Amino acid sequence: MNADKLNSLTAALEYIENNLADEISQDNIARHVCCSLSGLQKLFRSVFHKSVGDYITRRRLTLAAREIQQNKASFLDIALKYGYGSAEAFTRAFTRVWGMTPSEYRRSWHFSGLTPRLDLPRKFMHEGELIMTHRYDISELYDYIRSKQGTYILSFDTSRLMEINDTYGHEAGDKVILECLHRIDCECADGMIMFRIGGDEFAMLTGLSDKTAVSGLAHRILSHNGETVEHNGVDIPVNMRAGAVMLKTGKLSYSELFTELVSAPSMTPGEVKF
């Protein structure tokens, strides 16, 4: 990807982030980054494998979910803030993305970062293989992560997500991702934080330094491997792989941490690699 395209994508992501609570026109984004609308849409989809409009919707509903958890405003106020004309329209959109209504979400979920801000894709070598993965910007968590040095992060990777997307469509893939997130979320105790680092990769900041306790936590989550989600009458098995990364004391590079987390999970579903 040349420098002009890189700059256009970076500027587009920044513009979207700064205007999530305002009206966002894709034409205005294109003008802001000095690119044609069709050129922006093609570039965005080719790099991130999603449309500009879908990304904006998911970012808005991610921020909305955080506000729902904080109980700071009514559903109608949140709906209006993020561009929905009524609580009903907001509920329909929220349910499509999160798989449940805002009320159900408030009662049952701790996690809100379904679609963090996108960062540019990253390439790295893992066991002799060139890996390219989409990543999300977790820089806002960086200082908190550093404060947990000496404890473990559990890293999870969804098995066969690309195959599921190709076979059943991205809507099915979204259901699989939500199921993976829910399994991790259910095991998040007080003081633990779960966040998304890539398209099908998640991390859990456990705050635990005991290897046995971390292994038990991971295996409780992986014990649900093989359980299914339903999509258009088809039961799709959902499996995850896991690995544990010790946050070592000393200088901690965000880029190095990301690479370590993505490459941490075992190649075998159900096993935990330390």
PDB file of C-alpha atoms in Angstrom:
ATOM      1  CA  MET A   1       0.000   0.000   0.000  1.00  0.00           C
ATOM      2  CA  ASN A   2       1.573   3.291  -1.077  1.00  0.00           C
ATOM      3  CA  ALA A   3       1.926   6.368   1.109  1.00  0.00           C
ATOM      4  CA  ASP A   4      -1.013   8.242  -0.436  1.00  0.00           C
ATOM      5  CA  LYS A   5      -3.431   5.373   0.223  1.00  0.00           C
ATOM      6  CA  LEU A   6      -2.043   4.916   3.735  1.00  0.00           C
ATOM      7  CA  ASN A   7      -2.540   8.605   4.466  1.00  0.00           C
ATOM      8  CA  SER A   8      -6.076   8.531   3.039  1.00  0.00           C
ATOM      9  CA  LEU A   9      -7.083   5.588   5.237  1.00  0.00           C
ATOM     10  CA  THR A  10      -5.509   7.119   8.326  1.00  0.00           C
ATOM     11  CA  ALA A  11      -7.293  10.419   7.704  1.00  0.00           C
ATOM     12  CA  ALA A  12     -10.610   8.651   7.013  1.00  0.00           C
ATOM     13  CA  LEU A  13     -10.429   6.694  10.287  1.00  0.00           C
ATOM     14  CA  GLU A  14      -9.609   9.897  12.179  1.00  0.00           C
ATOM     15  CA  TYR A  15     -12.483  11.799  10.562  1.00  0.00           C
ATOM     16  CA  ILE A  16     -14.969   9.034  11.375  1.00  0.00           C
ATOM     17  CA  GLU A  17     -13.801   8.844  14.989  1.00  0.00           C
ATOM     18  CA  ASN A  18     -14.160  12.594  15.467  1.00  0.00           C
ATOM     19  CA  ASN A  19     -17.705  12.650  14.077  1.00  0.00           C
ATOM     20  CA  LEU A  20     -19.405   9.548  15.484  1.00  0.00           C
ATOM     21  CA  ALA A  21     -21.885  11.656  17.422  1.00  0.00           C
ATOM     22  CA  ASP A  22     -22.557  13.875  14.373  1.00  0.00           C
ATOM     23  CA  GLU A  23     -24.010  13.269  10.950  1.00  0.00           C
ATOM     24  CA  ILE A  24     -21.393  11.512   8.822  1.00  0.00           C
ATOM     25  CA  SER A  25     -21.614  11.574   5.044  1.00  0.00           C
ATOM     26  CA  GLN A  26     -19.367   9.258   3.070  1.00  0.00           C
ATOM     27  CA  ASP A  27     -19.103  12.031   0.474  1.00  0.00           C
ATOM     28  CA  ASN A  28     -17.751  14.335   3.170  1.00  0.00           C
ATOM     29  CA  ILE A  29     -15.237  11.702   4.285  1.00  0.00           C
ATOM     30  CA  ALA A  30     -14.046  11.318   0.696  1.00  0.00           C
ATOM     31  CA  ARG A  31     -13.695  15.084   0.254  1.00  0.00           C
ATOM     32  CA  HIS A  32     -11.862  15.355   3.572  1.00  0.00           C
ATOM     33  CA  VAL A  33      -9.253  12.798   2.491  1.00  0.00           C
ATOM     34  CA  CYS A  34      -9.055  14.155  -1.092  1.00  0.00           C
ATOM     35  CA  CYS A  35     -10.308  10.929  -2.647  1.00  0.00           C
ATOM     36  CA  SER A  36     -13.247   9.999  -4.848  1.00  0.00           C
ATOM     37  CA  LEU A  37     -16.146   8.317  -3.046  1.00  0.00           C
ATOM     38  CA  SER A  38     -15.805   5.142  -5.115  1.00  0.00           C
ATOM     39  CA  GLY A  39     -12.049   5.141  -4.545  1.00  0.00           C
ATOM     40  CA  LEU A  40     -12.477   5.484  -0.785  1.00  0.00           C
ATOM     41  CA  GLN A  41     -15.101   2.733  -0.624  1.00  0.00           C
ATOM     42  CA  LYS A  42     -12.982   0.359  -2.714  1.00  0.00           C
ATOM     43  CA  LEU A  43      -9.825   1.054  -0.695  1.00  0.00           C
ATOM     44  CA  PHE A  44     -11.614   0.667   2.653  1.00  0.00           C
ATOM     45  CA  ARG A  45     -13.195  -2.629   1.670  1.00  0.00           C
ATOM     46  CA  SER A  46     -10.001  -4.047   0.149  1.00  0.00           C
ATOM     47  CA  VAL A  47      -7.956  -3.296   3.287  1.00  0.00           C
ATOM     48  CA  PHE A  48     -10.496  -3.853   6.089  1.00  0.00           C
ATOM     49  CA  HIS A  49     -12.927  -6.259   4.345  1.00  0.00           C
ATOM     50  CA  LYS A  50     -15.931  -4.192   5.405  1.00  0.00           C
ATOM     51  CA  SER A  51     -17.780  -1.197   4.048  1.00  0.00           C
ATOM     52  CA  VAL A  52     -17.366   2.345   5.323  1.00  0.00           C
ATOM     53  CA  GLY A  53     -21.046   2.453   6.301  1.00  0.00           C
ATOM     54  CA  ASP A  54     -20.919  -0.828   8.240  1.00  0.00           C
ATOM     55  CA  TYR A  55     -17.829   0.316  10.146  1.00  0.00           C
ATOM     56  CA  ILE A  56     -19.484   3.605  11.119  1.00  0.00           C
ATOM     57  CA  THR A  57     -22.607   1.775  12.321  1.00  0.00           C
ATOM     58  CA  ARG A  58     -20.600  -0.695  14.388  1.00  0.00           C
ATOM     59  CA  ARG A  59     -18.400   2.016  15.920  1.00  0.00           C
ATOM     60  CA  ARG A  60     -21.492   4.001  16.919  1.00  0.00           C
ATOM     61  CA  LEU A  61     -23.203   0.979  18.436  1.00  0.00           C
ATOM     62  CA  THR A  62     -20.006   0.059  20.275  1.00  0.00           C
ATOM     63  CA  LEU A  63     -19.904   3.496  21.909  1.00  0.00           C
ATOM     64  CA  ALA A  64     -23.643   3.276  22.548  1.00  0.00           C
ATOM     65  CA  ALA A  65     -23.136  -0.069  24.308  1.00  0.00           C
ATOM     66  CA  ARG A  66     -20.571   1.514  26.616  1.00  0.00           C
ATOM     67  CA  GLU A  67     -23.043   4.250  27.536  1.00  0.00           C
ATOM     68  CA  ILE A  68     -25.776   1.675  28.127  1.00  0.00           C
ATOM     69  CA  GLN A  69     -23.522  -0.101  30.622  1.00  0.00           C
ATOM     70  CA  GLN A  70     -22.703   3.138  32.400  1.00  0.00           C
ATOM     71  CA  ASN A  71     -26.427   3.915  32.831  1.00  0.00           C
ATOM     72  CA  LYS A  72     -25.748   7.566  32.102  1.00  0.00           C
ATOM     73  CA  ALA A  73     -28.667   8.206  29.758  1.00  0.00           C
ATOM     74  CA  SER A  74     -31.961   6.787  28.556  1.00  0.00           C
ATOM     75  CA  PHE A  75     -32.073   4.581  25.477  1.00  0.00           C
ATOM     76  CA  LEU A  76     -33.798   7.410  23.609  1.00  0.00           C
ATOM     77  CA  ASP A  77     -31.078   9.915  24.492  1.00  0.00           C
ATOM     78  CA  ILE A  78     -28.404   7.451  23.360  1.00  0.00           C
ATOM     79  CA  ALA A  79     -30.351   6.730  20.167  1.00  0.00           C
ATOM     80  CA  LEU A  80     -30.596  10.408  19.292  1.00  0.00           C
ATOM     81  CA  LYS A  81     -26.938  11.017  20.105  1.00  0.00           C
ATOM     82  CA  TYR A  82     -25.808   8.416  17.579  1.00  0.00           C
ATOM     83  CA  GLY A  83     -28.137   9.399  14.750  1.00  0.00           C
ATOM     84  CA  TYR A  84     -31.232   7.261  15.296  1.00  0.00           C
ATOM     85  CA  GLY A  85     -34.583   9.005  15.075  1.00  0.00           C
ATOM     86  CA  SER A  86     -36.311   6.873  17.688  1.00  0.00           C
ATOM     87  CA  ALA A  87     -35.660   4.324  20.399  1.00  0.00           C
ATOM     88  CA  GLU A  88     -37.325   1.707  18.179  1.00  0.00           C
ATOM     89  CA  ALA A  89     -34.930   2.334  15.269  1.00  0.00           C
ATOM     90  CA  PHE A  90     -31.991   2.228  17.676  1.00  0.00           C
ATOM     91  CA  THR A  91     -33.206  -1.048  19.185  1.00  0.00           C
ATOM     92  CA  ARG A  92     -33.506  -2.661  15.739  1.00  0.00           C
ATOM     93  CA  ALA A  93     -29.983  -1.585  14.763  1.00  0.00           C
ATOM     94  CA  PHE A  94     -28.518  -2.578  18.135  1.00  0.00           C
ATOM     95  CA  THR A  95     -30.155  -6.012  17.977  1.00  0.00           C
ATOM     96  CA  ARG A  96     -28.779  -6.650  14.465  1.00  0.00           C
ATOM     97  CA  VAL A  97     -25.217  -5.956  15.641  1.00  0.00           C
ATOM     98  CA  TRP A  98     -25.254  -7.272  19.215  1.00  0.00           C
ATOM     99  CA  GLY A  99     -27.813 -10.066  18.808  1.00  0.00           C
ATOM    100  CA  MET A 100     -29.981  -8.775  21.665  1.00  0.00           C
ATOM    101  CA  THR A 101     -31.934  -5.696  22.657  1.00  0.00           C
ATOM    102  CA  PRO A 102     -30.325  -2.844  24.625  1.00  0.00           C
ATOM    103  CA  SER A 103     -32.284  -3.908  27.725  1.00  0.00           C
ATOM    104  CA  GLU A 104     -31.054  -7.511  27.469  1.00  0.00           C
ATOM    105  CA  TYR A 105     -27.526  -6.289  26.881  1.00  0.00           C
ATOM    106  CA  ARG A 106     -27.583  -4.050  29.971  1.00  0.00           C
ATOM    107  CA  ARG A 107     -28.658  -7.008  32.120  1.00  0.00           C
ATOM    108  CA  SER A 108     -26.234  -9.636  30.846  1.00  0.00           C
ATOM    109  CA  TRP A 109     -23.012  -8.194  29.369  1.00  0.00           C
ATOM    110  CA  HIS A 110     -19.870  -6.621  30.837  1.00  0.00           C
ATOM    111  CA  PHE A 111     -18.012  -6.244  27.518  1.00  0.00           C
ATOM    112  CA  SER A 112     -18.687  -3.252  25.249  1.00  0.00           C
ATOM    113  CA  GLY A 113     -15.789  -3.179  22.771  1.00  0.00           C
ATOM    114  CA  LEU A 114     -17.364  -5.142  19.910  1.00  0.00           C
ATOM    115  CA  THR A 115     -15.791  -2.882  17.274  1.00  0.00           C
ATOM    116  CA  PRO A 116     -12.913  -0.807  18.646  1.00  0.00           C
ATOM    117  CA  ARG A 117     -11.318   1.795  16.437  1.00  0.00           C
ATOM    118  CA  LEU A 118      -9.590   0.166  13.488  1.00  0.00           C
ATOM    119  CA  ASP A 119      -5.836   0.342  13.120  1.00  0.00           C
ATOM    120  CA  LEU A 120      -3.994  -0.454   9.907  1.00  0.00           C
ATOM    121  CA  PRO A 121      -3.313  -4.163   9.206  1.00  0.00           C
ATOM    122  CA  ARG A 122      -0.083  -5.661  10.474  1.00  0.00           C
ATOM    123  CA  LYS A 123       2.178  -8.289   8.949  1.00  0.00           C
ATOM    124  CA  PHE A 124       4.513 -10.500  10.957  1.00  0.00           C
ATOM    125  CA  MET A 125       6.185 -13.903  10.840  1.00  0.00           C
ATOM    126  CA  HIS A 126       4.931 -16.718  13.077  1.00  0.00           C
ATOM    127  CA  GLU A 127       6.533 -20.175  12.989  1.00  0.00           C
ATOM    128  CA  GLY A 128       7.924 -19.442   9.531  1.00  0.00           C
ATOM    129  CA  GLU A 129       4.582 -18.299   8.118  1.00  0.00           C
ATOM    130  CA  LEU A 130       3.752 -14.735   7.037  1.00  0.00           C
ATOM    131  CA  ILE A 131       0.664 -13.631   8.969  1.00  0.00           C
ATOM    132  CA  MET A 132      -1.418 -10.587   8.038  1.00  0.00           C
ATOM    133  CA  THR A 133      -4.138  -9.596  10.438  1.00  0.00           C
ATOM    134  CA  HIS A 134      -6.490  -6.705  10.939  1.00  0.00           C
ATOM    135  CA  ARG A 135      -5.989  -5.064  14.262  1.00  0.00           C
ATOM    136  CA  TYR A 136      -7.885  -2.694  16.497  1.00  0.00           C
ATOM    137  CA  ASP A 137      -6.429   0.252  18.336  1.00  0.00           C
ATOM    138  CA  ILE A 138      -6.087  -0.647  22.018  1.00  0.00           C
ATOM    139  CA  SER A 139      -3.810   2.291  22.829  1.00  0.00           C
ATOM    140  CA  GLU A 140      -6.358   3.685  25.314  1.00  0.00           C
ATOM    141  CA  LEU A 141      -5.786   0.531  27.404  1.00  0.00           C
ATOM    142  CA  TYR A 142      -2.003   0.665  27.123  1.00  0.00           C
ATOM    143  CA  ASP A 143      -1.297   2.371  30.467  1.00  0.00           C
ATOM    144  CA  TYR A 144      -3.679   0.035  32.284  1.00  0.00           C
ATOM    145  CA  ILE A 145      -2.053  -3.002  30.655  1.00  0.00           C
ATOM    146  CA  ARG A 146       1.368  -1.760  31.780  1.00  0.00           C
ATOM    147  CA  SER A 147       0.076  -1.501  35.349  1.00  0.00           C
ATOM    148  CA  LYS A 148      -0.650  -5.253  35.262  1.00  0.00           C
ATOM    149  CA  GLN A 149       2.913  -6.393  34.593  1.00  0.00           C
ATOM    150  CA  GLY A 150       3.655  -9.684  36.294  1.00  0.00           C
ATOM    151  CA  THR A 151       0.216 -11.100  35.445  1.00  0.00           C
ATOM    152  CA  TYR A 152      -1.133 -13.103  32.505  1.00  0.00           C
ATOM    153  CA  ILE A 153      -3.138 -12.066  29.468  1.00  0.00           C
ATOM    154  CA  LEU A 154      -5.167 -14.841  27.859  1.00  0.00           C
ATOM    155  CA  SER A 155      -5.290 -14.610  24.083  1.00  0.00           C
ATOM    156  CA  PHE A 156      -8.057 -16.304  22.079  1.00  0.00           C
ATOM    157  CA  ASP A 157      -8.437 -16.964  18.375  1.00  0.00           C
ATOM    158  CA  THR A 158     -11.652 -18.108  16.656  1.00  0.00           C
ATOM    159  CA  SER A 159     -11.186 -21.307  14.649  1.00  0.00           C
ATOM    160  CA  ARG A 160     -12.253 -21.462  10.977  1.00  0.00           C
ATOM    161  CA  LEU A 161     -13.896 -18.021  10.894  1.00  0.00           C
ATOM    162  CA  MET A 162     -12.806 -17.370   7.306  1.00  0.00           C
ATOM    163  CA  GLU A 163     -14.260 -20.719   6.244  1.00  0.00           C
ATOM    164  CA  ILE A 164     -17.521 -19.910   8.046  1.00  0.00           C
ATOM    165  CA  ASN A 165     -17.706 -16.503   6.350  1.00  0.00           C
ATOM    166  CA  ASP A 166     -17.084 -18.060   2.941  1.00  0.00           C
ATOM    167  CA  THR A 167     -19.574 -20.894   3.455  1.00  0.00           C
ATOM    168  CA  TYR A 168     -22.427 -19.226   5.341  1.00  0.00           C
ATOM    169  CA  GLY A 169     -21.769 -15.498   4.921  1.00  0.00           C
ATOM    170  CA  HIS A 170     -20.478 -12.718   7.149  1.00  0.00           C
ATOM    171  CA  GLU A 171     -23.704 -12.554   9.146  1.00  0.00           C
ATOM    172  CA  ALA A 172     -22.988 -16.085  10.333  1.00  0.00           C
ATOM    173  CA  GLY A 173     -19.405 -15.080  11.080  1.00  0.00           C
ATOM    174  CA  ASP A 174     -20.668 -12.169  13.177  1.00  0.00           C
ATOM    175  CA  LYS A 175     -22.795 -14.582  15.221  1.00  0.00           C
ATOM    176  CA  VAL A 176     -19.760 -16.791  15.806  1.00  0.00           C
ATOM    177  CA  ILE A 177     -17.717 -13.795  16.993  1.00  0.00           C
ATOM    178  CA  LEU A 178     -20.479 -12.753  19.380  1.00  0.00           C
ATOM    179  CA  GLU A 179     -20.643 -16.282  20.771  1.00  0.00           C
ATOM    180  CA  CYS A 180     -16.869 -16.297  21.373  1.00  0.00           C
ATOM    181  CA  LEU A 181     -17.064 -12.919  23.087  1.00  0.00           C
ATOM    182  CA  HIS A 182     -19.970 -14.065  25.247  1.00  0.00           C
ATOM    183  CA  ARG A 183     -18.084 -17.155  26.427  1.00  0.00           C
ATOM    184  CA  ILE A 184     -15.157 -14.993  27.528  1.00  0.00           C
ATOM    185  CA  ASP A 185     -17.408 -12.299  28.989  1.00  0.00           C
ATOM    186  CA  CYS A 186     -19.199 -14.860  31.177  1.00  0.00           C
ATOM    187  CA  GLU A 187     -15.893 -15.725  32.887  1.00  0.00           C
ATOM    188  CA  CYS A 188     -14.767 -12.128  33.443  1.00  0.00           C
ATOM    189  CA  ALA A 189     -14.578 -11.602  37.203  1.00  0.00           C
ATOM    190  CA  ASP A 190     -14.250  -8.224  38.891  1.00  0.00           C
ATOM    191  CA  GLY A 191     -11.001  -6.559  37.880  1.00  0.00           C
ATOM    192  CA  MET A 192     -10.664  -8.519  34.634  1.00  0.00           C
ATOM    193  CA  ILE A 193     -10.901  -6.774  31.279  1.00  0.00           C
ATOM    194  CA  MET A 194     -11.637  -8.332  27.913  1.00  0.00           C
ATOM    195  CA  PHE A 195     -10.837  -6.527  24.671  1.00  0.00           C
ATOM    196  CA  ARG A 196     -10.765  -7.262  20.959  1.00  0.00           C
ATOM    197  CA  ILE A 197      -7.425  -7.056  19.174  1.00  0.00           C
ATOM    198  CA  GLY A 198      -8.324  -8.294  15.669  1.00  0.00           C
ATOM    199  CA  GLY A 199     -11.078  -9.588  13.460  1.00  0.00           C
ATOM    200  CA  ASP A 200     -11.293 -12.944  15.237  1.00  0.00           C
ATOM    201  CA  GLU A 201      -8.797 -12.400  18.050  1.00  0.00           C
ATOM    202  CA  PHE A 202      -9.572 -11.414  21.628  1.00  0.00           C
ATOM    203  CA  ALA A 203      -7.584 -10.873  24.807  1.00  0.00           C
ATOM    204  CA  MET A 204      -8.474 -11.144  28.480  1.00  0.00           C
ATOM    205  CA  LEU A 205      -6.437  -9.217  31.040  1.00  0.00           C
ATOM    206  CA  THR A 206      -6.766 -11.630  33.944  1.00  0.00           C
ATOM    207  CA  GLY A 207      -4.800  -9.889  36.689  1.00  0.00           C
ATOM    208  CA  LEU A 208      -3.694 -13.401  37.743  1.00  0.00           C
ATOM    209  CA  SER A 209      -0.073 -14.414  38.284  1.00  0.00           C
ATOM    210  CA  ASP A 210      -0.712 -18.049  39.172  1.00  0.00           C
ATOM    211  CA  LYS A 211      -0.286 -20.306  36.127  1.00  0.00           C
ATOM    212  CA  THR A 212      -2.682 -22.967  37.460  1.00  0.00           C
ATOM    213  CA  ALA A 213      -5.451 -20.422  38.017  1.00  0.00           C
ATOM    214  CA  VAL A 214      -4.940 -18.980  34.530  1.00  0.00           C
ATOM    215  CA  SER A 215      -5.024 -22.433  32.974  1.00  0.00           C
ATOM    216  CA  GLY A 216      -8.251 -23.254  34.807  1.00  0.00           C
ATOM    217  CA  LEU A 217      -9.844 -20.008  33.634  1.00  0.00           C
ATOM    218  CA  ALA A 218      -8.880 -20.671  30.017  1.00  0.00           C
ATOM    219  CA  HIS A 219     -10.141 -24.253  30.115  1.00  0.00           C
ATOM    220  CA  ARG A 220     -13.505 -23.141  31.517  1.00  0.00           C
ATOM    221  CA  ILE A 221     -13.907 -20.921  28.462  1.00  0.00           C
ATOM    222  CA  LEU A 222     -12.644 -23.564  26.043  1.00  0.00           C
ATOM    223  CA  SER A 223     -14.940 -26.196  27.580  1.00  0.00           C
ATOM    224  CA  HIS A 224     -17.712 -24.733  25.394  1.00  0.00           C
ATOM    225  CA  ASN A 225     -15.858 -25.649  22.188  1.00  0.00           C
ATOM    226  CA  GLY A 226     -18.157 -27.563  19.868  1.00  0.00           C
ATOM    227  CA  GLU A 227     -21.319 -25.838  21.071  1.00  0.00           C
ATOM    228  CA  THR A 228     -23.155 -24.237  18.174  1.00  0.00           C
ATOM    229  CA  VAL A 229     -24.858 -21.083  16.992  1.00  0.00           C
ATOM    230  CA  GLU A 230     -27.825 -21.258  14.655  1.00  0.00           C
ATOM    231  CA  HIS A 231     -27.885 -19.409  11.341  1.00  0.00           C
ATOM    232  CA  ASN A 232     -30.612 -19.879   8.740  1.00  0.00           C
ATOM    233  CA  GLY A 233     -31.466 -23.308  10.104  1.00  0.00           C
ATOM    234  CA  VAL A 234     -27.848 -24.491  10.248  1.00  0.00           C
ATOM    235  CA  ASP A 235     -26.039 -25.233  13.525  1.00  0.00           C
ATOM    236  CA  ILE A 236     -22.477 -23.968  13.256  1.00  0.00           C
ATOM    237  CA  PRO A 237     -19.906 -25.306  15.772  1.00  0.00           C
ATOM    238  CA  VAL A 238     -17.895 -22.590  17.503  1.00  0.00           C
ATOM    239  CA  ASN A 239     -14.346 -23.335  18.636  1.00  0.00           C
ATOM    240  CA  MET A 240     -11.509 -21.233  20.005  1.00  0.00           C
ATOM    241  CA  ARG A 241      -7.794 -21.645  20.497  1.00  0.00           C
ATOM    242  CA  ALA A 242      -6.009 -20.060  23.476  1.00  0.00           C
ATOM    243  CA  GLY A 243      -2.622 -19.000  24.733  1.00  0.00           C
ATOM    244  CA  ALA A 244      -1.299 -17.238  27.831  1.00  0.00           C
ATOM    245  CA  VAL A 245       1.171 -14.345  27.762  1.00  0.00           C
ATOM    246  CA  MET A 246       2.946 -13.133  30.886  1.00  0.00           C
ATOM    247  CA  LEU A 247       3.212  -9.342  31.019  1.00  0.00           C
ATOM    248  CA  LYS A 248       6.881  -9.069  31.869  1.00  0.00           C
ATOM    249  CA  THR A 249       8.205  -6.192  33.908  1.00  0.00           C
ATOM    250  CA  GLY A 250      10.165  -3.505  32.126  1.00  0.00           C
ATOM    251  CA  LYS A 251       9.616  -1.685  28.847  1.00  0.00           C
ATOM    252  CA  LEU A 252       6.451  -2.834  27.084  1.00  0.00           C
ATOM    253  CA  SER A 253       6.053  -2.074  23.368  1.00  0.00           C
ATOM    254  CA  TYR A 254       2.457  -1.914  22.106  1.00  0.00           C
ATOM    255  CA  SER A 255       3.520  -3.319  18.735  1.00  0.00           C
ATOM    256  CA  GLU A 256       5.465  -6.184  20.280  1.00  0.00           C
ATOM    257  CA  LEU A 257       2.640  -6.973  22.682  1.00  0.00           C
ATOM    258  CA  PHE A 258       0.134  -7.102  19.816  1.00  0.00           C
ATOM    259  CA  THR A 259       2.337  -9.509  17.847  1.00  0.00           C
ATOM    260  CA  GLU A 260       2.838 -11.708  20.908  1.00  0.00           C
ATOM    261  CA  LEU A 261      -0.882 -11.833  21.675  1.00  0.00           C
ATOM    262  CA  VAL A 262      -1.899 -12.700  18.106  1.00  0.00           C
ATOM    263  CA  SER A 263       0.678 -15.475  17.849  1.00  0.00           C
ATOM    264  CA  ALA A 264       0.092 -16.870  21.374  1.00  0.00           C
ATOM    265  CA  PRO A 265      -2.853 -19.291  20.906  1.00  0.00           C
ATOM    266  CA  SER A 266      -2.162 -22.994  20.525  1.00  0.00           C
ATOM    267  CA  MET A 267      -2.618 -24.455  17.054  1.00  0.00           C
ATOM    268  CA  THR A 268      -4.992 -27.010  18.619  1.00  0.00           C
ATOM    269  CA  PRO A 269      -8.479 -25.935  19.742  1.00  0.00           C
ATOM    270  CA  GLY A 270      -9.040 -26.756  23.392  1.00  0.00           C
ATOM    271  CA  GLU A 271      -5.379 -26.499  24.391  1.00  0.00           C
ATOM    272  CA  VAL A 272      -3.768 -23.561  26.193  1.00  0.00           C
ATOM    273  CA  LYS A 273      -0.230 -22.616  25.208  1.00  0.00           C
ATOM    274  CA  PHE A 274       2.022 -20.949  27.789  1.00  0.00           C
TER     275      PHE A 274
END
